[in-house]
Amino acid sequence: MKNANEKVYRKSVRKIAQGRAIYSFDKIIGKSKNFVSIIEYAKKISDSTSTVLITGESGTGKEVFAQAIHNASSRRDKVFIAVNCGAIPSNLIESELLGYEEGAFTGAKKGGNAGKFEMAHGGTIFLDEIGEMSLETQVRLLRVIEEGVVSRVGGSKQIPVDVRIIAATNKDLQEEVNKGSFRKDLFYRLNVIPLGLPPLRERKEDIPILVDYYMSRISKKLNKKQFNIDNRVMNKFLEYEWPGNIRELENVIELIVNTEKIPDYILKIHKTSVVGNNKAAESSINFESMKLEDVEKNHIIKVLKSFSGNISLAAKAMGIGRNTLYRKMEKYHIDCSEMEQ
Ligand SMILES: Nc1ncnc2c1ncn2[C@@H]1O[C@H](COP(=O)(O)OP(=O)(O)OP(=O)(O)O)[C@@H](O)[C@H]1O
Ligand SMILES: [Mg+2]
């Protein structure tokens, strides 16, 4: 009996944990002028029902901001439901978002199931990777936004929902609209309050405090000693471009705490044209290698080499998943078998 109770209790705790936002603005790190004004702007728009569209490269803190906005709003005691639109197969996303009635499809639960919008009633729904949503689902979402009601898949009842929508993407949605892969009407409905997060390379002043913060946090978590980052290494950190942004920085610090060594690809950075307004340096840009894809390919090769072809470590250092790295290696025909020791 006790076990059964415990099970129920655990289940409910898990449920509560899933519906909670943990980040608040006071936990967001950054002192650079531009970033501070973004935080101020985000605080100002927190307590509203208007839709927010957060854009920014991978690892810039889109989810962190979405949670902080919810926690600064009067909905803070209600649920925060996050849905990764890119991770749910397209044939399941509608029933995931809108729910379904009993018998809607084979395998449908008895009594049907509530969707994320119904679950988020009174609170906030975070629609992550909105740029991955199919055009068909976009139509459904538009209807929910415009009419404030959902009807479950296989049902006809209209269920009113009061939900604040925060969407996020690392794509340029305007460009997706131009290409015809994102609906213009939905884009305007979502982009009522635009919130653009800068990549780390555009707020380099924040790198030292982020390094300190993660060094102390990670060494505590792993029960290991802090690694001293001297000025020479900090300069390399400032020169490095951080394509995986804060997530990459966090992973690099974790790697350093574990290995007590700075990864080679960061130590070997040479100051190039990109930083500051150094005219002489700017003119030294090599026009043959300006294509972003070439830069990405070369960077991947460099990082893989510095980890002797170890894909897990290289992916971690770049702040991307192993599968993403595999995909990119396939795309660029990178063979790491010769890099192995
Ligand atoms: N300003 C910040 N201060 C401290 N930590 C941050 C900040 N911004 C982001 N982080 C940390 O960086 C990591 C990535 O943040 P987050 O998941 O919000 O990025 P994202 O923009 O959603 O990335 P993706 O597009 O890949 O999903 C998290 O571990 C988060 O804790
Ligand atoms: Mg995210």
Short mmCIF file of C-alpha atoms and ligand atoms in Angstrom, two decimals:
data_model
loop_
_atom_site.label_atom_id
_atom_site.label_comp_id
_atom_site.label_asym_id
_atom_site.label_seq_id
_atom_site.Cartn_x
_atom_site.Cartn_y
_atom_site.Cartn_z
CA MET A 1 0.00 0.00 0.00
CA LYS A 2 2.77 2.32 0.99
CA ASN A 3 4.49 1.52 -2.28
CA ALA A 4 1.40 2.27 -4.29
CA ASN A 5 1.00 5.60 -2.52
CA GLU A 6 4.61 6.40 -3.11
CA LYS A 7 4.21 5.62 -6.79
CA VAL A 8 1.25 7.97 -7.07
CA TYR A 9 3.15 10.63 -5.18
CA ARG A 10 6.26 10.29 -7.35
CA LYS A 11 4.13 10.49 -10.45
CA SER A 12 2.49 13.68 -9.28
CA VAL A 13 5.84 15.19 -8.32
CA ARG A 14 7.14 14.41 -11.79
CA LYS A 15 4.06 16.00 -13.30
CA ILE A 16 4.52 19.14 -11.27
CA ALA A 17 8.22 19.25 -12.16
CA GLN A 18 7.36 19.01 -15.86
CA GLY A 19 4.98 21.92 -15.62
CA ARG A 20 7.37 24.27 -13.84
CA ALA A 21 9.73 26.91 -15.09
CA ILE A 22 12.95 27.06 -13.07
CA TYR A 23 14.74 30.09 -14.51
CA SER A 24 14.05 33.63 -13.40
CA PHE A 25 15.61 36.89 -14.57
CA ASP A 26 17.91 37.10 -11.54
CA LYS A 27 19.60 33.87 -12.66
CA ILE A 28 20.34 35.15 -16.15
CA ILE A 29 23.97 36.15 -16.42
CA GLY A 30 25.12 39.10 -18.49
CA LYS A 31 26.28 42.66 -17.83
CA SER A 32 26.93 43.99 -21.33
CA LYS A 33 24.88 47.06 -22.14
CA ASN A 34 22.97 45.50 -25.00
CA PHE A 35 22.17 42.36 -23.03
CA VAL A 36 21.02 44.28 -19.97
CA SER A 37 18.62 46.27 -22.13
CA ILE A 38 17.27 43.02 -23.56
CA ILE A 39 16.64 41.75 -20.02
CA GLU A 40 14.84 45.01 -19.17
CA TYR A 41 12.72 44.72 -22.31
CA ALA A 42 11.88 41.07 -21.54
CA LYS A 43 10.86 41.99 -17.97
CA LYS A 44 8.61 44.73 -19.29
CA ILE A 45 6.74 42.42 -21.66
CA SER A 46 6.46 39.56 -19.15
CA ASP A 47 3.10 40.27 -17.65
CA SER A 48 0.93 40.29 -20.74
CA THR A 49 -1.04 37.78 -22.78
CA SER A 50 0.53 38.91 -26.06
CA THR A 51 2.48 36.32 -28.00
CA VAL A 52 6.27 36.43 -27.86
CA LEU A 53 8.62 35.18 -30.57
CA ILE A 54 12.14 34.55 -29.30
CA THR A 55 14.82 34.22 -31.94
CA GLY A 56 18.51 33.46 -31.57
CA GLU A 57 21.18 30.96 -32.49
CA SER A 58 21.41 27.63 -30.75
CA GLY A 59 22.51 27.96 -27.12
CA THR A 60 21.77 31.69 -26.73
CA GLY A 61 19.24 31.16 -23.93
CA LYS A 62 15.86 31.08 -25.67
CA GLU A 63 14.39 28.55 -23.25
CA VAL A 64 15.96 30.35 -20.30
CA PHE A 65 14.24 33.60 -21.31
CA ALA A 66 10.91 31.87 -21.98
CA GLN A 67 10.93 30.46 -18.43
CA ALA A 68 12.03 33.76 -16.90
CA ILE A 69 9.21 35.60 -18.69
CA HIS A 70 6.67 33.11 -17.34
CA ASN A 71 8.07 33.41 -13.83
CA ALA A 72 7.89 37.20 -13.95
CA SER A 73 4.27 37.15 -15.08
CA SER A 74 1.12 36.85 -13.01
CA ARG A 75 0.85 33.31 -14.39
CA ARG A 76 3.93 32.25 -12.42
CA ASP A 77 1.93 29.95 -10.13
CA LYS A 78 0.29 28.26 -13.10
CA VAL A 79 1.86 25.71 -15.42
CA PHE A 80 4.65 26.27 -17.94
CA ILE A 81 4.35 23.63 -20.65
CA ALA A 82 7.23 23.26 -23.10
CA VAL A 83 6.71 21.54 -26.45
CA ASN A 84 9.61 20.87 -28.78
CA CYS A 85 7.90 21.09 -32.15
CA GLY A 86 11.04 19.81 -33.88
CA ALA A 87 11.27 16.63 -31.83
CA ILE A 88 7.68 15.37 -32.23
CA PRO A 89 6.96 13.40 -35.44
CA SER A 90 4.68 15.39 -37.74
CA ASN A 91 1.88 12.80 -37.58
CA LEU A 92 1.74 13.10 -33.79
CA ILE A 93 2.11 16.81 -33.25
CA GLU A 94 -1.54 17.71 -33.75
CA SER A 95 -2.80 15.22 -31.19
CA GLU A 96 0.03 16.25 -28.90
CA LEU A 97 -0.96 19.92 -29.07
CA LEU A 98 -4.74 19.63 -29.40
CA GLY A 99 -5.43 16.28 -27.72
CA TYR A 100 -7.69 13.59 -29.13
CA GLU A 101 -11.02 11.89 -28.51
CA GLU A 102 -11.48 8.21 -27.84
CA GLY A 103 -11.30 6.22 -31.08
CA ALA A 104 -9.66 9.07 -33.03
CA PHE A 105 -7.02 6.63 -34.31
CA THR A 106 -5.79 3.13 -33.60
CA GLY A 107 -4.02 3.10 -30.28
CA ALA A 108 -5.92 6.14 -28.99
CA LYS A 109 -6.44 5.99 -25.22
CA LYS A 110 -9.84 5.14 -23.80
CA GLY A 111 -11.59 8.35 -22.85
CA GLY A 112 -9.28 10.36 -25.13
CA ASN A 113 -6.46 12.60 -24.03
CA ALA A 114 -5.98 16.30 -23.33
CA GLY A 115 -3.45 18.11 -25.49
CA LYS A 116 -0.72 20.50 -24.35
CA PHE A 117 -2.91 23.54 -24.92
CA GLU A 118 -5.57 22.22 -22.57
CA MET A 119 -2.90 21.27 -20.06
CA ALA A 120 -1.44 24.77 -20.24
CA HIS A 121 -4.80 26.43 -19.50
CA GLY A 122 -4.23 29.44 -17.26
CA GLY A 123 -0.47 29.27 -17.79
CA THR A 124 2.10 29.52 -20.56
CA ILE A 125 2.89 27.23 -23.47
CA PHE A 126 6.42 27.34 -24.88
CA LEU A 127 6.48 26.26 -28.52
CA ASP A 128 10.15 25.57 -29.15
CA GLU A 129 11.59 25.13 -32.66
CA ILE A 130 8.41 26.55 -34.16
CA GLY A 131 10.18 26.81 -37.53
CA GLU A 132 10.06 23.01 -37.82
CA MET A 133 6.26 22.87 -37.72
CA SER A 134 4.60 21.60 -40.90
CA LEU A 135 2.36 23.95 -42.90
CA GLU A 136 -0.61 21.76 -42.04
CA THR A 137 -0.07 22.05 -38.29
CA GLN A 138 0.57 25.76 -38.68
CA VAL A 139 -3.03 26.14 -39.90
CA ARG A 140 -4.29 24.37 -36.76
CA LEU A 141 -2.16 26.52 -34.51
CA LEU A 142 -3.35 29.70 -36.20
CA ARG A 143 -6.93 28.69 -35.45
CA VAL A 144 -6.17 28.17 -31.78
CA ILE A 145 -4.52 31.58 -31.58
CA GLU A 146 -7.25 33.42 -33.46
CA GLU A 147 -10.24 31.78 -31.80
CA GLY A 148 -8.87 30.87 -28.39
CA VAL A 149 -10.40 27.41 -28.60
CA VAL A 150 -9.10 23.93 -29.33
CA SER A 151 -10.97 20.99 -30.72
CA ARG A 152 -9.39 17.62 -30.05
CA VAL A 153 -8.47 15.40 -32.98
CA GLY A 154 -11.52 13.28 -33.83
CA GLY A 155 -13.82 15.55 -31.82
CA SER A 156 -16.04 18.51 -32.53
CA LYS A 157 -16.40 20.12 -29.10
CA GLN A 158 -14.77 23.54 -28.85
CA ILE A 159 -12.76 23.86 -25.67
CA PRO A 160 -11.87 27.43 -24.67
CA VAL A 161 -8.26 27.85 -23.53
CA ASP A 162 -6.55 30.78 -21.85
CA VAL A 163 -2.88 30.30 -22.68
CA ARG A 164 0.03 32.68 -23.12
CA ILE A 165 2.11 31.60 -26.10
CA ILE A 166 5.88 31.99 -26.24
CA ALA A 167 7.43 30.59 -29.43
CA ALA A 168 11.13 30.20 -30.23
CA THR A 169 13.25 29.42 -33.24
CA ASN A 170 16.85 29.56 -34.41
CA LYS A 171 15.64 30.04 -37.98
CA ASP A 172 15.04 33.33 -39.71
CA LEU A 173 11.24 33.01 -39.87
CA GLN A 174 10.85 35.98 -42.21
CA GLU A 175 13.08 34.13 -44.66
CA GLU A 176 11.02 30.95 -44.17
CA VAL A 177 7.93 33.03 -44.97
CA ASN A 178 9.60 34.29 -48.17
CA LYS A 179 10.50 30.72 -49.09
CA GLY A 180 6.91 29.61 -48.50
CA SER A 181 7.70 27.18 -45.72
CA PHE A 182 6.15 29.28 -42.96
CA ARG A 183 2.71 30.90 -43.09
CA LYS A 184 2.82 34.68 -43.20
CA ASP A 185 -0.38 35.06 -41.15
CA LEU A 186 0.98 32.80 -38.40
CA PHE A 187 4.31 34.62 -38.41
CA TYR A 188 2.54 37.93 -37.73
CA ARG A 189 0.37 36.35 -35.03
CA LEU A 190 3.45 35.00 -33.27
CA ASN A 191 5.77 37.94 -33.80
CA VAL A 192 3.64 40.41 -31.79
CA ILE A 193 6.47 40.85 -29.27
CA PRO A 194 9.77 40.00 -30.98
CA LEU A 195 12.70 39.16 -28.70
CA GLY A 196 16.05 38.63 -30.40
CA LEU A 197 18.89 37.13 -28.36
CA PRO A 198 22.44 37.99 -29.44
CA PRO A 199 25.09 35.34 -30.05
CA LEU A 200 27.84 35.22 -27.42
CA ARG A 201 30.40 36.62 -29.88
CA GLU A 202 28.37 39.86 -29.90
CA ARG A 203 28.58 40.25 -26.14
CA LYS A 204 32.12 39.16 -25.44
CA GLU A 205 32.36 41.34 -22.31
CA ASP A 206 30.15 38.73 -20.65
CA ILE A 207 32.54 35.84 -21.33
CA PRO A 208 34.68 36.30 -18.16
CA ILE A 209 31.68 36.35 -15.78
CA LEU A 210 30.14 33.36 -17.54
CA VAL A 211 33.44 31.48 -17.27
CA ASP A 212 33.65 32.28 -13.53
CA TYR A 213 30.05 31.30 -12.98
CA TYR A 214 30.30 27.96 -14.75
CA MET A 215 33.76 27.17 -13.35
CA SER A 216 32.48 27.50 -9.81
CA ARG A 217 29.17 25.74 -10.49
CA ILE A 218 30.57 22.80 -12.45
CA SER A 219 33.55 22.16 -10.19
CA LYS A 220 31.17 22.08 -7.21
CA LYS A 221 28.78 19.77 -9.03
CA LEU A 222 31.55 17.33 -10.02
CA ASN A 223 33.36 17.76 -6.72
CA LYS A 224 36.58 18.70 -8.52
CA LYS A 225 38.91 21.64 -8.09
CA GLN A 226 38.53 24.82 -10.12
CA PHE A 227 40.93 25.19 -13.01
CA ASN A 228 42.74 28.50 -13.12
CA ILE A 229 42.01 30.38 -16.33
CA ASP A 230 44.94 32.76 -16.79
CA ASN A 231 44.91 35.91 -18.92
CA ARG A 232 46.40 34.17 -21.95
CA VAL A 233 43.60 31.59 -21.98
CA MET A 234 40.93 34.22 -21.26
CA ASN A 235 42.18 36.13 -24.30
CA LYS A 236 41.74 33.00 -26.39
CA PHE A 237 38.21 32.68 -25.01
CA LEU A 238 37.56 36.26 -26.05
CA GLU A 239 38.91 35.65 -29.54
CA TYR A 240 37.03 32.41 -30.08
CA GLU A 241 33.69 32.74 -31.90
CA TRP A 242 31.58 30.32 -29.78
CA PRO A 243 29.32 28.96 -32.54
CA GLY A 244 27.41 26.94 -29.91
CA ASN A 245 27.11 30.04 -27.68
CA ILE A 246 26.54 29.69 -23.93
CA ARG A 247 25.82 25.97 -24.13
CA GLU A 248 29.20 25.47 -25.81
CA LEU A 249 30.95 27.60 -23.20
CA GLU A 250 29.31 25.61 -20.43
CA ASN A 251 30.44 22.34 -22.06
CA VAL A 252 33.98 23.57 -22.63
CA ILE A 253 34.27 24.52 -18.95
CA GLU A 254 32.96 21.08 -17.96
CA LEU A 255 35.56 19.49 -20.23
CA ILE A 256 38.31 21.65 -18.71
CA VAL A 257 37.27 20.78 -15.14
CA ASN A 258 37.39 17.08 -16.08
CA THR A 259 40.60 17.05 -18.11
CA GLU A 260 42.47 19.96 -16.41
CA LYS A 261 43.42 21.04 -19.91
CA ILE A 262 42.27 23.68 -22.39
CA PRO A 263 41.08 22.18 -25.71
CA ASP A 264 43.63 22.66 -28.48
CA TYR A 265 41.26 24.25 -30.95
CA ILE A 266 40.73 27.14 -28.55
CA LEU A 267 44.43 27.54 -27.71
CA LYS A 268 45.29 27.60 -31.39
CA ILE A 269 42.90 30.44 -32.18
CA HIS A 270 44.58 33.31 -33.98
CA LYS A 271 42.95 36.66 -33.83
CA THR A 272 41.30 37.10 -37.22
CA SER A 273 39.40 39.84 -38.93
CA VAL A 274 36.13 39.44 -37.14
CA VAL A 275 36.61 41.25 -33.84
CA GLY A 276 36.37 45.00 -33.45
CA ASN A 277 36.77 47.56 -36.16
CA ASN A 278 40.35 46.88 -37.07
CA LYS A 279 40.52 48.02 -40.69
CA ALA A 280 43.85 46.33 -41.44
CA ALA A 281 42.57 43.04 -40.14
CA GLU A 282 39.31 43.41 -42.04
CA SER A 283 41.11 43.73 -45.33
CA SER A 284 42.88 40.48 -44.65
CA ILE A 285 39.69 38.44 -44.99
CA ASN A 286 40.27 35.53 -47.30
CA PHE A 287 37.44 35.84 -49.79
CA GLU A 288 37.76 32.25 -50.94
CA SER A 289 36.77 30.92 -47.54
CA MET A 290 33.97 33.30 -46.70
CA LYS A 291 31.20 30.81 -47.30
CA LEU A 292 29.65 29.92 -43.94
CA GLU A 293 29.54 26.27 -44.91
CA ASP A 294 33.31 26.21 -45.52
CA VAL A 295 33.92 27.82 -42.16
CA GLU A 296 31.67 25.28 -40.47
CA LYS A 297 33.32 22.36 -42.28
CA ASN A 298 36.83 23.51 -41.39
CA HIS A 299 35.86 24.15 -37.80
CA ILE A 300 34.38 20.66 -37.46
CA ILE A 301 37.55 19.09 -38.89
CA LYS A 302 39.72 21.14 -36.53
CA VAL A 303 37.70 20.21 -33.45
CA LEU A 304 37.51 16.52 -34.44
CA LYS A 305 41.27 16.44 -34.92
CA SER A 306 41.90 18.01 -31.55
CA PHE A 307 39.83 15.22 -29.97
CA SER A 308 41.56 12.54 -32.07
CA GLY A 309 38.32 11.82 -33.92
CA ASN A 310 36.25 11.24 -30.77
CA ILE A 311 32.77 12.23 -31.91
CA SER A 312 31.13 12.44 -28.49
CA LEU A 313 33.77 14.77 -27.10
CA ALA A 314 33.92 16.89 -30.25
CA ALA A 315 30.13 17.24 -30.34
CA LYS A 316 30.10 18.19 -26.67
CA ALA A 317 32.79 20.80 -27.16
CA MET A 318 30.88 22.34 -30.06
CA GLY A 319 27.68 22.39 -28.07
CA ILE A 320 25.74 20.19 -30.49
CA GLY A 321 24.32 16.68 -30.26
CA ARG A 322 26.17 13.62 -31.60
CA ASN A 323 23.50 13.01 -34.20
CA THR A 324 23.76 16.57 -35.44
CA LEU A 325 27.53 16.15 -35.75
CA TYR A 326 27.09 12.86 -37.65
CA ARG A 327 24.68 14.60 -40.02
CA LYS A 328 27.10 17.45 -40.64
CA MET A 329 30.01 15.04 -41.17
CA GLU A 330 27.96 13.18 -43.73
CA LYS A 331 27.00 16.43 -45.43
CA TYR A 332 30.62 17.61 -45.66
CA HIS A 333 32.03 14.12 -46.37
CA ILE A 334 34.26 14.27 -43.31
CA ASP A 335 35.92 10.96 -42.49
CA CYS A 336 37.36 10.87 -38.98
CA SER A 337 38.80 7.34 -39.14
CA GLU A 338 42.24 8.74 -39.96
CA MET A 339 42.13 11.15 -37.05
CA GLU A 340 42.02 8.35 -34.52
CA GLN A 341 45.11 7.66 -32.49
N1 LIG B 1 22.29 34.39 -19.78
C1 LIG B 1 22.53 33.16 -19.34
N2 LIG B 1 23.10 32.99 -18.14
C2 LIG B 1 23.41 31.77 -17.70
N3 LIG B 1 23.22 30.66 -18.39
C3 LIG B 1 22.64 30.75 -19.59
C4 LIG B 1 22.26 32.00 -20.13
N4 LIG B 1 21.72 31.80 -21.33
C5 LIG B 1 21.77 30.48 -21.54
N5 LIG B 1 22.33 29.84 -20.50
C6 LIG B 1 22.59 28.40 -20.41
O1 LIG B 1 22.95 27.97 -21.71
C7 LIG B 1 22.34 26.74 -22.03
C8 LIG B 1 21.52 26.90 -23.28
O2 LIG B 1 20.41 27.72 -23.05
P1 LIG B 1 19.00 27.43 -23.74
O3 LIG B 1 18.67 25.98 -23.67
O4 LIG B 1 18.01 28.40 -23.20
O5 LIG B 1 19.38 27.81 -25.25
P2 LIG B 1 18.47 27.79 -26.56
O6 LIG B 1 18.60 29.12 -27.18
O7 LIG B 1 17.11 27.31 -26.19
O8 LIG B 1 19.24 26.73 -27.47
P3 LIG B 1 18.65 25.73 -28.61
O9 LIG B 1 18.25 26.59 -29.77
O10 LIG B 1 19.82 24.88 -28.95
O11 LIG B 1 17.52 25.00 -27.99
C9 LIG B 1 21.53 26.32 -20.82
O12 LIG B 1 22.25 25.36 -20.10
C10 LIG B 1 21.37 27.59 -20.01
O13 LIG B 1 21.38 27.30 -18.65
MG MG B 2 16.12 25.52 -26.69
#
